Coordinates of C-alpha atoms in Angstrom, one line a residue:
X107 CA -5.4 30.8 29.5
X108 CA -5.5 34.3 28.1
X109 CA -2.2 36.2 27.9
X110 CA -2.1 39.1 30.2
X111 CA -1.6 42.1 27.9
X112 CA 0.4 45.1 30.0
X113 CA 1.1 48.3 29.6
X114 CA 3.8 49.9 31.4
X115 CA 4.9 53.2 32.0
X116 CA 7.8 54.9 32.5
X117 CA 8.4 54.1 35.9
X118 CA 8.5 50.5 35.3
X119 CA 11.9 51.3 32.9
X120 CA 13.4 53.6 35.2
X121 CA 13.3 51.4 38.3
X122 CA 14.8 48.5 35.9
X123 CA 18.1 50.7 35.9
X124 CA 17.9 52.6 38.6
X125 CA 20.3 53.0 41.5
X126 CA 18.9 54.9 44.5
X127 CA 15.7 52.4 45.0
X128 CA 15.4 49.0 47.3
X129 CA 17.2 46.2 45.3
X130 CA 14.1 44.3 46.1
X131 CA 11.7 46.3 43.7
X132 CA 14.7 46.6 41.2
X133 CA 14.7 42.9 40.9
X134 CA 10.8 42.4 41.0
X135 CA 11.0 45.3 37.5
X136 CA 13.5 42.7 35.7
X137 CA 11.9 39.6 36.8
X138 CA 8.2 41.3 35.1
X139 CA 10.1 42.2 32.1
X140 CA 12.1 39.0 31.8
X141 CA 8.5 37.5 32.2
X142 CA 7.4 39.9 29.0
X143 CA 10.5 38.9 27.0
X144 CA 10.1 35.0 27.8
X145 CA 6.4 35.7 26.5
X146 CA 4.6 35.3 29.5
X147 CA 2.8 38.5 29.2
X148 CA 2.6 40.6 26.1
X149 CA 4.1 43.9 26.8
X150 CA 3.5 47.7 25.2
X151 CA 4.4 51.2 26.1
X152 CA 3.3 54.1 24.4
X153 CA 4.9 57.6 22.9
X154 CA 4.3 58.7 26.0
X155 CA 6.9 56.5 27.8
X156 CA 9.8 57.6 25.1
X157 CA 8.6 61.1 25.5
X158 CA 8.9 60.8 29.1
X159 CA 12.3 58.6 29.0
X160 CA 13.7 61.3 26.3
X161 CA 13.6 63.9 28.8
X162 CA 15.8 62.4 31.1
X163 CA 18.5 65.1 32.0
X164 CA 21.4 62.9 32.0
X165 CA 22.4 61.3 28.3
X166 CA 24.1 58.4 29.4
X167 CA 21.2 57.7 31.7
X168 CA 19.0 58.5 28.6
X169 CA 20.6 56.0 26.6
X170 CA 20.7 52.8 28.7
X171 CA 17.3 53.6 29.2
X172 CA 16.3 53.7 25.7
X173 CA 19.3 50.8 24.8
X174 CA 17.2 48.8 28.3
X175 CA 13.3 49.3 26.0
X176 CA 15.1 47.9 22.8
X177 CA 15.9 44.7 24.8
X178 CA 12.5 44.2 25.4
X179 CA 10.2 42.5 23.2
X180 CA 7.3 44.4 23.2
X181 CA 3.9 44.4 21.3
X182 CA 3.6 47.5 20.2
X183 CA 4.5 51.2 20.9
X184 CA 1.3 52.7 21.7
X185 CA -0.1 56.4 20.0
X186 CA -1.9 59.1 21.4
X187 CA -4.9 60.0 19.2
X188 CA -8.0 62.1 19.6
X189 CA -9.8 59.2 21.4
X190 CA -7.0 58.7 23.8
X191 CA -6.8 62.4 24.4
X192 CA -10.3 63.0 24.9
X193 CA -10.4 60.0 27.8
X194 CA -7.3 61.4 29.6
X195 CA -9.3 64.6 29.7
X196 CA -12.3 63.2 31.3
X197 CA -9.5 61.6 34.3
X198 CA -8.4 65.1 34.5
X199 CA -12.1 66.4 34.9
X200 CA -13.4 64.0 37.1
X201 CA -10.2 64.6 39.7
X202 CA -9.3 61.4 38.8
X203 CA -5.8 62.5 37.9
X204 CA -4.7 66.4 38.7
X205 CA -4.0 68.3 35.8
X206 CA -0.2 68.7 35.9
X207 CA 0.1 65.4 36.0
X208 CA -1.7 64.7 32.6
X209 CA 0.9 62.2 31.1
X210 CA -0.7 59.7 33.9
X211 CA -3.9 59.9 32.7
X212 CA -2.9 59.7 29.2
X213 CA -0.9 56.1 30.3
X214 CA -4.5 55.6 31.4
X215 CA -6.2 56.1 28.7
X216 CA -3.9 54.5 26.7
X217 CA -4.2 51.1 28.8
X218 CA -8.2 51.5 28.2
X219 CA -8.9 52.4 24.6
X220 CA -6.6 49.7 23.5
X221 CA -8.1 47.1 25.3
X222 CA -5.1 46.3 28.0
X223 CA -5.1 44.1 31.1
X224 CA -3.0 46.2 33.2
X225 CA -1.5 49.1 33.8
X226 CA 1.8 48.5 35.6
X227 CA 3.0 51.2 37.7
X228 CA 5.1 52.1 40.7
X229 CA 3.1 55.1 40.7
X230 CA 1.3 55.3 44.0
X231 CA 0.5 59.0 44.1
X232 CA -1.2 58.7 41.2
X233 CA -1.6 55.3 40.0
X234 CA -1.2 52.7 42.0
X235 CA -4.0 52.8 44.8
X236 CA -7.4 51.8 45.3
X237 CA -9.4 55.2 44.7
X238 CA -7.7 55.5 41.0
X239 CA -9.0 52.1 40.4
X240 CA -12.8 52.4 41.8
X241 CA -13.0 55.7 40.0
X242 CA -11.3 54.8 36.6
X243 CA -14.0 51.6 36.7
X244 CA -16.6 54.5 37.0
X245 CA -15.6 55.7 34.1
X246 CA -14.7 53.3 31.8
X247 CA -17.9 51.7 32.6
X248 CA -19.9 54.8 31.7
X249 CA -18.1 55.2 28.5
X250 CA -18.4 51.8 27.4
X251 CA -14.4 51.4 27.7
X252 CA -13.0 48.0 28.8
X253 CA -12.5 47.8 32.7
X254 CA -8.5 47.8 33.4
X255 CA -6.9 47.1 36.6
X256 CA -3.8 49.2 38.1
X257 CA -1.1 47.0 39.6
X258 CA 2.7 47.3 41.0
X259 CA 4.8 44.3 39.3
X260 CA 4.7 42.5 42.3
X261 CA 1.1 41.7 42.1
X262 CA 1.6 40.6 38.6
X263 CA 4.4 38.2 38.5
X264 CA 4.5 35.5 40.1
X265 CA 6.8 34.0 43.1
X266 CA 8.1 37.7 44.3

């Protein structure tokens, strides 16, 4: 079988480290990337992520979060190009995504124009729920762009 290839955003780092969410979904984030590391699933993230993790206010925060992304054996660190740009855009346009919240559809994008599996996310304003995914497939369909799906890790890996 196929190696699931996943792309996961920022969230997914923070809630690996973070302190002030249910230790339940703290320990389903390590299990997923223990799973990535143990090469279950082949993991990316994208300039986005370290843009997003490099604005963290608090610098010792900052650095366990980057220190935490070095520990993980990832695929590849993904770029935003035109291509990329110009599909977030099209999110944005169709009110898939709102427009102050571009960096979502750029993860997005990101996940579809290189050919991902999933886009892992606890993002549920934004991500993470069923009308982003119907109208994403819309899209990607129209434009000829692999169909992704939108999960939580918990619907990933396996015995939660």
């Amino acid at each position: 079988m196929k190696k699931m290839r996943l792309y996961l955003d920022a969230s997914i780092i923070n809630f690996a480290l973070a302190e002030d969410i249910p230790l339940e979904e703290k320990e389903i984030t390590k299990k997923l990337c223990k799973e990535i590391n143990k090469g279950k699933f082949d993991g990316f993230i994208s300039e986005v992520v370290l843009r997003e993790i490099a604005n963290t206010k608090d610098p010792l925060r900052r650095d366990k979060l980057v220190k935490f992304i070095r520990s993980l054996e990832l695929e590849e660190i993904l770029e935003v190009n035109n291509e990329i740009d110009a599909l977030a855009e099209k999110y944005i346009n169709e009110k898939i995504i709102p427009v102050t919240y571009r960096d979502d559809a750029l993860h997005i994008a990101l996940t579809s124009v290189n050919g991902l599996d999933i886009l892992v996310s606890w993002n549920f304003k934004h991500l993470v729920k069923h009308k982003t995914r119907v109208e994403v497939t819309g899209v990607n369909t129209l434009l000829g762009y692999k169909n992704i799906d939108i999960c939580a890790p918990w619907e990933v890996i396996e015995d939660v």
